[in-house]
Coordinates of N, CA and C in Angstrom, one line a residue:
K82 N 55.9 -84.1 27.7 CA 54.9 -83.2 27.2 C 53.7 -83.3 28.1
R83 N 53.1 -82.1 28.6 CA 52.0 -82.1 29.6 C 50.7 -82.4 28.9
P84 N 49.8 -83.0 29.7 CA 48.5 -83.2 29.1 C 47.8 -81.9 28.7
N85 N 47.0 -81.9 27.6 CA 46.3 -80.7 27.2 C 47.2 -79.5 26.9
D86 N 48.5 -79.8 26.4 CA 49.4 -78.7 26.1 C 48.8 -77.8 25.0
H87 N 48.0 -78.4 24.1 CA 47.5 -77.6 23.0 C 46.5 -76.6 23.5
L88 N 45.8 -76.9 24.6 CA 44.9 -75.9 25.2 C 45.6 -74.8 25.9
Y89 N 46.7 -75.1 26.6 CA 47.5 -74.0 27.2 C 48.1 -73.2 26.1
A90 N 48.5 -73.7 25.0 CA 49.2 -72.9 24.0 C 48.1 -72.0 23.4
A91 N 46.9 -72.4 23.2 CA 45.9 -71.5 22.6 C 45.6 -70.4 23.6
L92 N 45.5 -70.7 24.9 CA 45.2 -69.7 25.9 C 46.3 -68.6 26.0
D93 N 47.6 -69.1 25.9 CA 48.7 -68.1 25.9 C 48.6 -67.2 24.7
Q94 N 48.3 -67.8 23.5 CA 48.2 -67.0 22.3 C 47.1 -65.9 22.4
H95 N 46.0 -66.3 23.0 CA 44.9 -65.3 23.2 C 45.2 -64.2 24.1
E96 N 45.9 -64.5 25.3 CA 46.4 -63.5 26.2 C 47.4 -62.6 25.6
A97 N 48.2 -63.1 24.7 CA 49.2 -62.3 24.0 C 48.5 -61.3 23.1
Q98 N 47.4 -61.7 22.4 CA 46.7 -60.8 21.5 C 46.0 -59.7 22.3
V99 N 45.4 -60.1 23.5 CA 44.7 -59.1 24.3 C 45.6 -58.1 24.8
D100 N 46.8 -58.5 25.3 CA 47.8 -57.5 25.9 C 48.5 -56.7 24.9
T101 N 48.5 -57.1 23.7 CA 49.3 -56.4 22.6 C 48.6 -55.1 22.3
P102 N 49.2 -53.9 22.5 CA 48.6 -52.6 22.3 C 48.4 -52.4 20.8
A103 N 47.4 -51.4 20.5 CA 47.1 -51.1 19.1 C 48.3 -50.3 18.5
P104 N 48.5 -50.4 17.2 CA 49.6 -49.7 16.6 C 49.4 -48.2 16.8
V105 N 50.6 -47.5 16.9 CA 50.6 -46.1 17.2 C 49.9 -45.3 16.1
A106 N 50.0 -45.6 14.9 CA 49.3 -44.9 13.8 C 47.8 -45.0 14.0
K107 N 47.3 -46.1 14.3 CA 45.8 -46.3 14.5 C 45.3 -45.5 15.7
R108 N 46.1 -45.5 16.8 CA 45.7 -44.7 17.9 C 45.7 -43.2 17.6
H109 N 46.7 -42.8 16.8 CA 46.7 -41.4 16.4 C 45.5 -41.0 15.6
R110 N 45.1 -41.8 14.6 CA 44.0 -41.5 13.8 C 42.7 -41.4 14.6
T111 N 42.5 -42.3 15.6 CA 41.4 -42.3 16.5 C 41.4 -41.0 17.3
S112 N 42.5 -40.6 17.7 CA 42.6 -39.4 18.6 C 42.2 -38.1 17.7
V113 N 42.7 -38.1 16.5 CA 42.4 -36.9 15.6 C 40.9 -36.9 15.3
R114 N 40.3 -38.0 15.1 CA 38.8 -38.0 14.8 C 38.0 -37.6 16.0
D115 N 38.5 -38.1 17.2 CA 37.8 -37.7 18.4 C 37.8 -36.2 18.6
K116 N 39.0 -35.6 18.4 CA 39.2 -34.2 18.6 C 38.3 -33.4 17.6
A117 N 38.3 -33.8 16.3 CA 37.5 -33.2 15.3 C 36.1 -33.2 15.6
A118 N 35.6 -34.4 16.1 CA 34.2 -34.5 16.4 C 33.8 -33.6 17.6
S119 N 34.7 -33.6 18.6 CA 34.5 -32.7 19.8 C 34.5 -31.3 19.4
A120 N 35.4 -30.9 18.5 CA 35.4 -29.5 18.0 C 34.1 -29.1 17.3
L121 N 33.7 -30.0 16.4 CA 32.5 -29.7 15.7 C 31.3 -29.6 16.6
A122 N 31.2 -30.5 17.6 CA 30.1 -30.5 18.6 C 30.1 -29.2 19.4
A123 N 31.3 -28.8 19.7 CA 31.4 -27.5 20.5 C 31.0 -26.3 19.6
E124 N 31.4 -26.3 18.4 CA 31.0 -25.3 17.4 C 29.5 -25.2 17.2
A125 N 28.9 -26.4 17.1 CA 27.5 -26.5 16.9 C 26.8 -26.0 18.1
A126 N 27.2 -26.4 19.3 CA 26.6 -25.9 20.5 C 26.7 -24.4 20.7
K127 N 27.9 -23.8 20.3 CA 28.1 -22.4 20.3 C 27.2 -21.7 19.3
L128 N 27.0 -22.2 18.1 CA 26.1 -21.6 17.1 C 24.7 -21.7 17.6
K129 N 24.3 -22.8 18.2 CA 23.0 -22.9 18.7 C 22.7 -21.9 19.8
A130 N 23.6 -21.7 20.7 CA 23.5 -20.7 21.7 C 23.3 -19.3 21.1
E131 N 24.2 -19.0 20.1 CA 24.1 -17.7 19.5 C 22.8 -17.5 18.8
H132 N 22.3 -18.6 18.1 CA 21.0 -18.5 17.5 C 19.9 -18.2 18.5
E133 N 19.9 -18.9 19.6 CA 18.9 -18.6 20.7 C 19.0 -17.2 21.1
V134 N 20.2 -16.6 21.3 CA 20.3 -15.2 21.7 C 19.8 -14.3 20.7
A135 N 20.1 -14.6 19.4 CA 19.6 -13.8 18.3 C 18.1 -13.8 18.2
E136 N 17.5 -14.9 18.4 CA 16.0 -15.0 18.4 C 15.4 -14.2 19.5
V137 N 16.0 -14.2 20.7 CA 15.5 -13.4 21.8 C 15.6 -11.9 21.5
Q138 N 16.8 -11.6 20.9 CA 17.0 -10.2 20.6 C 16.0 -9.7 19.5
A139 N 15.8 -10.6 18.5 CA 14.8 -10.2 17.4 C 13.4 -10.1 18.0
A140 N 13.0 -10.9 18.9 CA 11.7 -10.8 19.5 C 11.6 -9.5 20.3
E141 N 12.7 -9.2 21.1 CA 12.7 -7.9 21.8 C 12.6 -6.7 20.9
A142 N 13.4 -6.8 19.8 CA 13.3 -5.6 18.9 C 12.0 -5.5 18.2
E143 N 11.4 -6.6 17.9 CA 10.0 -6.6 17.3 C 9.0 -6.0 18.2
H144 N 9.1 -6.4 19.5 CA 8.2 -5.8 20.5 C 8.4 -4.3 20.7
E145 N 9.7 -3.9 20.7 CA 10.0 -2.5 20.9 C 9.5 -1.7 19.7
A146 N 9.6 -2.3 18.5 CA 9.2 -1.6 17.2 C 7.6 -1.5 17.3
A147 N 7.0 -2.5 17.7 CA 5.5 -2.5 17.8 C 5.1 -1.4 18.8
E148 N 5.8 -1.3 19.9 CA 5.5 -0.3 20.9 C 5.7 1.1 20.4
A149 N 6.8 1.2 19.6 CA 7.2 2.5 19.0 C 6.1 3.0 18.0
M150 N 5.7 2.0 17.2 CA 4.6 2.3 16.2 C 3.3 2.7 16.8
A151 N 3.0 2.0 17.9 CA 1.7 2.3 18.6 C 1.8 3.7 19.2
H152 N 3.0 4.0 19.8 CA 3.2 5.3 20.4 C 3.2 6.4 19.3
A153 N 3.8 6.1 18.2 CA 3.8 7.1 17.1 C 2.4 7.3 16.6
K154 N 1.6 6.3 16.5 CA 0.2 6.4 16.1 C -0.6 7.3 17.1
E155 N -0.3 7.1 18.4 CA -1.0 7.9 19.4 C -0.6 9.3 19.3
L156 N 0.7 9.6 19.0 CA 1.2 10.9 18.9 C 0.6 11.6 17.6
G157 N 0.5 10.8 16.6 CA -0.1 11.3 15.3 C -1.6 11.7 15.6
Q158 N -2.3 10.9 16.2 CA -3.7 11.2 16.6 C -3.8 12.4 17.5
R159 N -2.9 12.5 18.5 CA -2.9 13.6 19.4 C -2.6 14.9 18.6
S160 N -1.6 14.8 17.7 CA -1.2 16.0 16.9 C -2.4 16.5 16.1
A161 N -3.1 15.5 15.4 CA -4.2 15.9 14.6 C -5.3 16.6 15.5
E162 N -5.6 16.0 16.6 CA -6.6 16.6 17.5 C -6.2 18.0 18.0
L163 N -4.9 18.2 18.3 CA -4.4 19.5 18.7 C -4.5 20.5 17.5
K164 N -4.2 20.1 16.3 CA -4.3 20.9 15.1 C -5.8 21.4 14.9
V165 N -6.7 20.5 15.1 CA -8.1 20.8 15.0 C -8.5 21.8 16.1
A166 N -8.1 21.5 17.3 CA -8.4 22.4 18.4 C -7.8 23.8 18.2
A167 N -6.5 23.8 17.7 CA -5.9 25.1 17.4 C -6.6 25.9 16.3
Q168 N -7.1 25.2 15.3 CA -7.8 25.9 14.2 C -9.1 26.5 14.7
K169 N -9.8 25.7 15.6 CA -11.0 26.2 16.2 C -10.8 27.4 17.0
M170 N -9.7 27.4 17.8 CA -9.4 28.5 18.7 C -9.0 29.7 17.8
K171 N -8.3 29.5 16.7 CA -8.0 30.6 15.9 C -9.2 31.3 15.3
E172 N -10.2 30.4 14.9 CA -11.4 31.0 14.4 C -12.2 31.8 15.4
K173 N -12.2 31.3 16.7 CA -12.8 32.0 17.8 C -12.1 33.3 18.0
V174 N -10.8 33.3 18.0 CA -10.1 34.6 18.2 C -10.4 35.6 17.1
E175 N -10.4 35.1 15.9 CA -10.7 36.0 14.8 C -12.1 36.6 14.9
Q176 N -13.0 35.7 15.3 CA -14.4 36.2 15.4 C -14.5 37.2 16.6
A177 N -13.8 36.9 17.7 CA -13.9 37.9 18.8 C -13.2 39.2 18.4
M178 N -12.2 39.2 17.6 CA -11.5 40.4 17.2 C -12.5 41.2 16.3
K179 N -13.2 40.5 15.4 CA -14.1 41.2 14.5 C -15.3 41.9 15.3
Q180 N -15.7 41.1 16.3 CA -16.8 41.7 17.1 C -16.3 42.9 17.9
A181 N -15.1 42.8 18.4 CA -14.5 43.9 19.2 C -14.4 45.2 18.3
E182 N -13.9 44.9 17.0 CA -13.7 46.0 16.1 C -15.0 46.6 15.7
R183 N -16.0 45.7 15.6 CA -17.4 46.2 15.2 C -18.0 47.1 16.3
A184 N -17.8 46.6 17.5 CA -18.3 47.3 18.7 C -17.6 48.7 18.8
E185 N -16.3 48.7 18.5 CA -15.6 50.0 18.6 C -16.1 51.0 17.5
L186 N -16.4 50.4 16.3 CA -16.9 51.3 15.2 C -18.3 51.9 15.6
E187 N -19.1 51.1 16.2 CA -20.5 51.5 16.4 C -20.6 52.5 17.6
R188 N -19.5 52.8 18.2 CA -19.6 53.8 19.3 C -19.8 55.2 18.7
T189 N -19.6 55.5 17.4 CA -19.8 56.8 16.8 C -20.6 56.7 15.6
A190 N -21.3 57.8 15.2 CA -22.1 57.8 14.0 C -21.3 57.5 12.8
Q191 N -20.1 58.1 12.7 CA -19.2 57.9 11.6 C -18.8 56.4 11.5
G192 N -18.5 55.8 12.7 CA -18.2 54.4 12.7 C -19.3 53.5 12.3
R193 N -20.5 53.9 12.7 CA -21.7 53.0 12.3 C -21.9 53.1 10.8
A194 N -21.6 54.2 10.2 CA -21.7 54.4 8.7 C -20.7 53.5 8.0
L195 N -19.5 53.6 8.6 CA -18.4 52.7 8.0 C -18.7 51.3 8.1
A196 N -19.3 50.9 9.3 CA -19.7 49.5 9.5 C -20.7 49.0 8.5
K197 N -21.6 49.9 8.1 CA -22.6 49.5 7.1 C -22.0 49.3 5.7
Q198 N -21.0 50.2 5.4 CA -20.3 50.1 4.2 C -19.5 48.7 4.1
Q199 N -18.9 48.4 5.3 CA -18.2 47.1 5.3 C -19.1 45.9 5.2
D200 N -20.3 46.0 5.8 CA -21.3 44.9 5.7 C -21.7 44.8 4.2
K201 N -21.9 45.9 3.5 CA -22.4 45.9 2.1 C -21.3 45.2 1.3
A202 N -20.0 45.6 1.5 CA -18.9 45.1 0.8 C -18.7 43.6 1.0
A203 N -18.9 43.2 2.3 CA -18.7 41.8 2.6 C -19.8 40.9 2.0
K204 N -21.0 41.5 1.9 CA -22.2 40.8 1.3 C -21.9 40.6 -0.2
K205 N -21.4 41.7 -0.8 CA -21.1 41.6 -2.2 C -20.0 40.6 -2.5
E206 N -18.9 40.5 -1.6 CA -17.9 39.6 -1.8 C -18.4 38.1 -1.6
A207 N -19.3 37.9 -0.7 CA -19.8 36.6 -0.5 C -20.7 36.1 -1.7
Q208 N -21.4 37.1 -2.3 CA -22.2 36.8 -3.5 C -21.3 36.4 -4.6
E209 N -20.2 37.2 -4.8 CA -19.3 36.9 -5.9 C -18.6 35.5 -5.7
A210 N -18.2 35.2 -4.4 CA -17.6 33.9 -4.2 C -18.5 32.8 -4.5
A211 N -19.8 33.0 -4.1 CA -20.8 31.9 -4.4 C -21.0 31.8 -5.9
R212 N -21.0 32.9 -6.6 CA -21.1 32.8 -8.1 C -20.0 32.1 -8.7
I213 N -18.7 32.4 -8.2 CA -17.5 31.7 -8.8 C -17.5 30.2 -8.4
E214 N -18.0 29.9 -7.2 CA -18.0 28.5 -6.8 C -19.0 27.7 -7.7
K215 N -20.2 28.3 -7.9 CA -21.2 27.7 -8.7 C -20.7 27.5 -10.2
Q216 N -20.0 28.5 -10.7 CA -19.4 28.4 -12.0 C -18.4 27.3 -12.1
N217 N -17.5 27.2 -11.0 CA -16.5 26.2 -11.0 C -17.1 24.8 -11.0
D218 N -18.2 24.7 -10.2 CA -18.9 23.4 -10.1 C -19.4 23.0 -11.5
K219 N -20.0 24.0 -12.2 CA -20.5 23.7 -13.6 C -19.3 23.3 -14.5
N220 N -18.2 24.0 -14.4 CA -17.1 23.7 -15.2 C -16.5 22.3 -15.0
E221 N -16.5 21.9 -13.7 CA -16.0 20.6 -13.3 C -16.9 19.5 -13.8
A222 N -18.2 19.8 -13.7 CA -19.2 18.8 -14.1 C -19.1 18.6 -15.6
A223 N -18.9 19.7 -16.4 CA -18.7 19.6 -17.8 C -17.4 18.8 -18.2
A224 N -16.4 19.1 -17.4 CA -15.1 18.4 -17.7 C -15.2 17.0 -17.4
T225 N -16.0 16.6 -16.3 CA -16.2 15.2 -16.0 C -17.0 14.5 -17.1
R226 N -18.0 15.1 -17.6 CA -18.8 14.5 -18.7 C -18.0 14.3 -19.9
T227 N -17.2 15.3 -20.2 CA -16.3 15.2 -21.4 C -15.3 14.1 -21.2
A228 N -14.7 14.0 -20.0 CA -13.7 13.0 -19.8 C -14.4 11.6 -19.8
V229 N -15.5 11.4 -19.2 CA -16.2 10.1 -19.3 C -16.5 9.7 -20.7
K230 N -17.0 10.7 -21.5 CA -17.3 10.3 -22.9 C -16.0 10.0 -23.7
D231 N -14.9 10.8 -23.6 CA -13.7 10.5 -24.3 C -13.1 9.2 -23.9
M232 N -13.0 9.0 -22.5 CA -12.5 7.7 -22.1 C -13.3 6.5 -22.5
G233 N -14.6 6.6 -22.4 CA -15.5 5.6 -22.8 C -15.3 5.2 -24.3
D234 N -15.2 6.3 -25.1 CA -15.0 6.1 -26.5 C -13.7 5.3 -26.8
A235 N -12.6 5.7 -26.1 CA -11.3 5.1 -26.2 C -11.4 3.6 -25.8
I236 N -12.0 3.4 -24.7 CA -12.2 2.0 -24.3 C -12.9 1.1 -25.3
K237 N -14.0 1.7 -25.7 CA -14.9 1.0 -26.7 C -14.1 0.7 -28.0
G238 N -13.3 1.7 -28.4 CA -12.5 1.5 -29.6 C -11.4 0.5 -29.5
S239 N -10.9 0.3 -28.3 CA -9.8 -0.6 -28.1 C -10.3 -2.1 -28.0
M240 N -11.6 -2.3 -27.8 CA -12.1 -3.7 -27.7 C -12.3 -4.3 -29.1
R241 N -11.3 -5.1 -29.5 CA -11.3 -5.7 -30.8 C -11.5 -7.2 -30.7
I242 N -12.5 -7.7 -31.4 CA -12.7 -9.2 -31.4 C -11.6 -9.9 -32.2
A243 N -11.2 -11.0 -31.6 CA -10.1 -11.8 -32.3 C -10.4 -13.3 -32.1
K244 N -9.9 -14.1 -33.0 CA -10.1 -15.5 -32.9 C -8.8 -16.1 -32.3
I245 N -8.9 -16.6 -31.1 CA -7.8 -17.2 -30.4 C -8.1 -18.6 -30.0
G246 N -7.3 -19.5 -30.4 CA -7.5 -20.9 -30.1 C -8.7 -21.5 -30.7
G247 N -9.1 -20.9 -31.8 CA -10.3 -21.4 -32.5 C -11.6 -20.8 -32.0
L248 N -11.5 -19.9 -31.0 CA -12.7 -19.3 -30.4 C -12.6 -17.7 -30.5
W249 N -13.8 -17.1 -30.8 CA -13.8 -15.7 -30.9 C -13.9 -15.1 -29.5
S250 N -13.2 -14.0 -29.3 CA -13.2 -13.4 -28.0 C -12.6 -12.0 -28.1
V251 N -12.8 -11.2 -27.0 CA -12.2 -9.9 -27.0 C -11.1 -10.0 -25.9
P252 N -9.9 -10.0 -26.3 CA -8.8 -10.1 -25.3 C -8.6 -8.9 -24.4
P253 N -7.9 -9.0 -23.3 CA -7.7 -7.9 -22.4 C -7.0 -6.7 -23.1
G254 N -7.3 -5.5 -22.7 CA -6.7 -4.4 -23.4 C -6.4 -3.2 -22.4
N255 N -5.8 -2.2 -22.9 CA -5.5 -1.0 -22.0 C -5.5 0.3 -22.9
V256 N -5.8 1.4 -22.2 CA -5.7 2.7 -22.9 C -5.1 3.7 -21.9
S257 N -4.5 4.7 -22.4 CA -3.8 5.7 -21.6 C -4.3 7.1 -21.9
F258 N -4.3 8.0 -20.9 CA -4.7 9.4 -21.1 C -3.8 10.3 -20.4
R259 N -3.5 11.5 -21.0 CA -2.7 12.5 -20.4 C -3.5 13.8 -20.2
G260 N -3.0 14.6 -19.3 CA -3.6 15.8 -19.0 C -4.9 15.6 -18.2
V261 N -5.0 14.6 -17.4 CA -6.2 14.3 -16.6 C -5.9 14.9 -15.2
K262 N -6.7 15.9 -14.9 CA -6.6 16.6 -13.6 C -7.1 15.7 -12.4
F263 N -6.5 15.9 -11.3 CA -6.9 15.1 -10.1 C -8.4 15.2 -9.8
S264 N -9.0 16.4 -9.9 CA -10.4 16.6 -9.7 C -11.2 15.8 -10.7
T265 N -10.7 15.7 -12.0 CA -11.4 14.9 -13.0 C -11.3 13.4 -12.7
F266 N -10.1 13.0 -12.4 CA -9.9 11.6 -12.0 C -10.9 11.2 -10.9
K267 N -10.9 12.0 -9.8 CA -11.7 11.7 -8.7 C -13.2 11.7 -9.0
A268 N -13.7 12.6 -9.8 CA -15.1 12.7 -10.2 C -15.5 11.5 -11.1
V269 N -14.6 11.1 -12.0 CA -14.9 10.1 -13.0 C -15.2 8.7 -12.2
F270 N -14.2 8.4 -11.4 CA -14.3 7.1 -10.7 C -15.2 7.1 -9.5
A271 N -15.6 8.2 -9.1 CA -16.6 8.3 -8.0 C -18.0 7.8 -8.5
R272 N -18.1 7.7 -9.8 CA -19.4 7.2 -10.4 C -19.7 5.8 -10.2
G273 N -18.6 5.0 -9.9 CA -18.8 3.5 -9.7 C -18.2 3.0 -8.4
R274 N -18.5 1.8 -8.1 CA -17.9 1.2 -6.9 C -16.5 0.7 -7.2
C275 N -15.6 1.4 -6.6 CA -14.1 1.2 -6.8 C -13.4 0.9 -5.5
K276 N -12.4 0.1 -5.6 CA -11.5 -0.1 -4.4 C -10.2 0.6 -4.7
F277 N -9.9 1.6 -3.9 CA -8.7 2.5 -4.2 C -7.5 2.0 -3.3
S278 N -6.3 2.3 -3.8 CA -5.1 2.1 -3.0 C -4.2 3.3 -3.3
P279 N -3.8 4.1 -2.3 CA -4.3 4.1 -1.0 C -5.8 4.4 -0.8
E280 N -6.4 3.9 0.3 CA -7.8 4.1 0.4 C -8.2 5.6 0.5
N281 N -7.4 6.3 1.3 CA -7.7 7.8 1.5 C -6.6 8.5 0.6
Y282 N -6.8 8.5 -0.7 CA -5.8 9.1 -1.6 C -5.9 10.6 -1.6
C283 N -4.8 11.2 -2.1 CA -4.8 12.7 -2.2 C -3.9 13.0 -3.4
P284 N -3.8 14.3 -3.8 CA -3.0 14.7 -4.9 C -1.5 14.5 -4.7
S285 N -1.1 14.5 -3.4 CA 0.4 14.3 -3.2 C 0.9 12.9 -3.2
D286 N 0.0 11.9 -3.4 CA 0.4 10.5 -3.5 C 1.2 10.3 -4.9
P287 N 2.2 9.5 -4.8 CA 3.0 9.2 -6.1 C 2.1 8.6 -7.1
T288 N 1.4 7.6 -6.7 CA 0.4 6.9 -7.7 C -0.8 6.5 -6.9
I289 N -1.9 6.4 -7.6 CA -3.2 6.0 -7.1 C -3.7 4.8 -8.0
S290 N -4.0 3.7 -7.4 CA -4.5 2.5 -8.1 C -5.9 2.2 -7.7
L291 N -6.7 1.6 -8.6 CA -8.0 1.2 -8.3 C -8.4 0.0 -9.1
I292 N -9.4 -0.7 -8.6 CA -9.9 -1.9 -9.3 C -11.5 -1.9 -9.1
T293 N -12.2 -2.2 -10.1 CA -13.6 -2.2 -10.1 C -14.2 -3.3 -11.0
K294 N -15.4 -3.8 -10.6 CA -16.2 -4.7 -11.4 C -17.5 -3.9 -11.8
D295 N -17.4 -2.6 -11.7 CA -18.6 -1.8 -12.0 C -18.3 -0.8 -13.1
A296 N -17.6 -1.2 -14.1 CA -17.2 -0.3 -15.2 C -18.4 0.3 -15.9
A297 N -19.5 -0.4 -16.0 CA -20.7 0.1 -16.7 C -21.2 1.3 -16.0
S298 N -21.2 1.4 -14.7 CA -21.7 2.5 -14.0 C -20.8 3.8 -14.2
I299 N -19.6 3.6 -14.5 CA -18.7 4.7 -14.7 C -18.7 5.2 -16.1
F300 N -18.7 4.3 -17.1 CA -18.6 4.8 -18.5 C -19.8 4.5 -19.3
G301 N -20.8 3.8 -18.8 CA -22.0 3.4 -19.5 C -21.9 2.0 -20.1
S302 N -23.0 1.3 -20.1 CA -23.0 -0.1 -20.5 C -22.6 -0.2 -22.0
T303 N -22.9 0.8 -22.9 CA -22.5 0.6 -24.3 C -21.1 0.8 -24.5
K304 N -20.3 1.4 -23.6 CA -18.9 1.7 -23.8 C -18.0 0.5 -23.3
V305 N -18.6 -0.4 -22.6 CA -17.8 -1.5 -22.0 C -18.1 -2.8 -22.5
C306 N -18.7 -2.8 -23.7 CA -18.9 -4.1 -24.4 C -18.5 -4.0 -25.8
G307 N -18.1 -5.1 -26.4 CA -17.7 -5.1 -27.8 C -17.7 -6.5 -28.3
G308 N -17.5 -6.6 -29.6 CA -17.6 -7.9 -30.3 C -18.1 -7.8 -31.7
S309 N -19.1 -8.6 -32.1 CA -19.6 -8.6 -33.4 C -21.1 -9.0 -33.3
M310 N -21.8 -9.1 -34.5 CA -23.2 -9.5 -34.5 C -23.4 -10.9 -34.0
Y311 N -22.3 -11.7 -34.0 CA -22.5 -13.1 -33.5 C -22.2 -13.3 -32.0
A312 N -21.4 -12.4 -31.5 CA -21.0 -12.6 -30.0 C -20.6 -11.2 -29.5
T313 N -21.1 -11.0 -28.3 CA -20.8 -9.7 -27.6 C -20.1 -10.0 -26.2
F314 N -19.1 -9.3 -26.0 CA -18.3 -9.5 -24.7 C -18.3 -8.2 -23.9
T315 N -18.3 -8.4 -22.6 CA -18.4 -7.2 -21.7 C -17.3 -7.2 -20.7
I316 N -16.8 -6.0 -20.4 CA -15.7 -5.9 -19.4 C -16.2 -6.3 -18.0
T317 N -15.5 -7.2 -17.5 CA -15.9 -7.7 -16.1 C -15.0 -7.2 -15.0
K318 N -13.8 -6.8 -15.3 CA -13.0 -6.2 -14.3 C -12.1 -5.1 -15.0
M319 N -12.0 -4.0 -14.3 CA -11.2 -2.9 -14.8 C -10.2 -2.4 -13.7
Q320 N -9.0 -2.1 -14.1 CA -7.9 -1.6 -13.2 C -7.5 -0.2 -13.8
A321 N -7.1 0.7 -12.9 CA -6.6 2.0 -13.4 C -5.5 2.4 -12.5
T322 N -4.5 3.1 -13.0 CA -3.4 3.7 -12.3 C -3.2 5.1 -12.7
Y323 N -3.2 6.0 -11.7 CA -3.2 7.4 -12.0 C -1.9 8.0 -11.3
T324 N -1.2 8.9 -12.0 CA 0.0 9.6 -11.4 C -0.4 11.0 -11.4
P325 N -0.7 11.5 -10.2 CA -1.2 12.9 -10.1 C -0.1 14.0 -10.6
A326 N 1.1 13.8 -10.2 CA 2.2 14.7 -10.6 C 2.3 14.9 -12.1
K327 N 2.0 13.8 -12.9 CA 2.1 13.8 -14.3 C 0.8 13.9 -15.0
E328 N -0.3 13.8 -14.2 CA -1.7 13.9 -14.7 C -1.9 12.8 -15.8
H329 N -1.3 11.6 -15.5 CA -1.3 10.5 -16.5 C -2.2 9.3 -15.9
L330 N -3.1 8.9 -16.7 CA -4.0 7.8 -16.3 C -3.9 6.6 -17.3
T331 N -3.8 5.4 -16.8 CA -3.8 4.2 -17.6 C -4.9 3.3 -17.1
I332 N -5.7 2.8 -18.0 CA -6.9 1.9 -17.7 C -6.6 0.6 -18.4
S333 N -6.8 -0.5 -17.7 CA -6.7 -1.8 -18.3 C -7.9 -2.6 -17.9
Y334 N -8.3 -3.6 -18.7 CA -9.5 -4.4 -18.5 C -9.4 -5.8 -18.9
D335 N -10.3 -6.6 -18.3 CA -10.5 -8.0 -18.7 C -12.0 -8.2 -19.1
T336 N -12.3 -9.1 -20.0 CA -13.7 -9.3 -20.5 C -14.1 -10.7 -20.1
D337 N -15.4 -11.0 -20.2 CA -16.0 -12.3 -20.0 C -15.7 -13.3 -21.1
G338 N -15.1 -12.8 -22.1 CA -14.9 -13.7 -23.3 C -13.4 -14.1 -23.4
F339 N -12.7 -13.9 -22.3 CA -11.3 -14.3 -22.3 C -10.8 -14.9 -21.0

């Protein structure tokens, strides 16, 4: 027996363990995992690249949309300017034609007599138009006063004091009105400081909304307060929604006691 045989035996055993290959099943599992990880990494890289491309395309589309909107705005302004210029030109043409016709009439005595009759008739028509316009203004003013009174009375009547959570207050409320003409709506709320949406509203808008903290200027201070002899509450904010096509108006409000 050689000296240190036990050391040689241990070394041989270690070398045998190092040279022994891993089991086939273990190598197969490691290979499958590596392939799966590589596939997921490749898919992630592909998705990242697609995302970057999509972001670039979105930015380009947004830029093109902004340019298109700016161009459309310029075209709209140009169109409006051309319409105004065309209307002015039309008025000039009509005026020139009238002057030419008048000059042709005044070439003869009979024509001059006819021109005087036309002047007299035009003057009479202008006076009648002025009278009608003045009467319409009176009628609209009367309708506005009536609407302000009726709406103010309805608002006042809807303000009912109630005990909520142990405290007396006038809770928020709302009232509705039908048959409100656009001209009446416009005249009523022109009496106070209101914020409209759309800002430049017109009868063709589907709905018109407004908000104001100046309800007293519109309906009068006595119509926007309510309560009892012990406590009085005032409307601090008022909203309104008007539907021109249906001539329907809804008013809602909040008070300082709620």
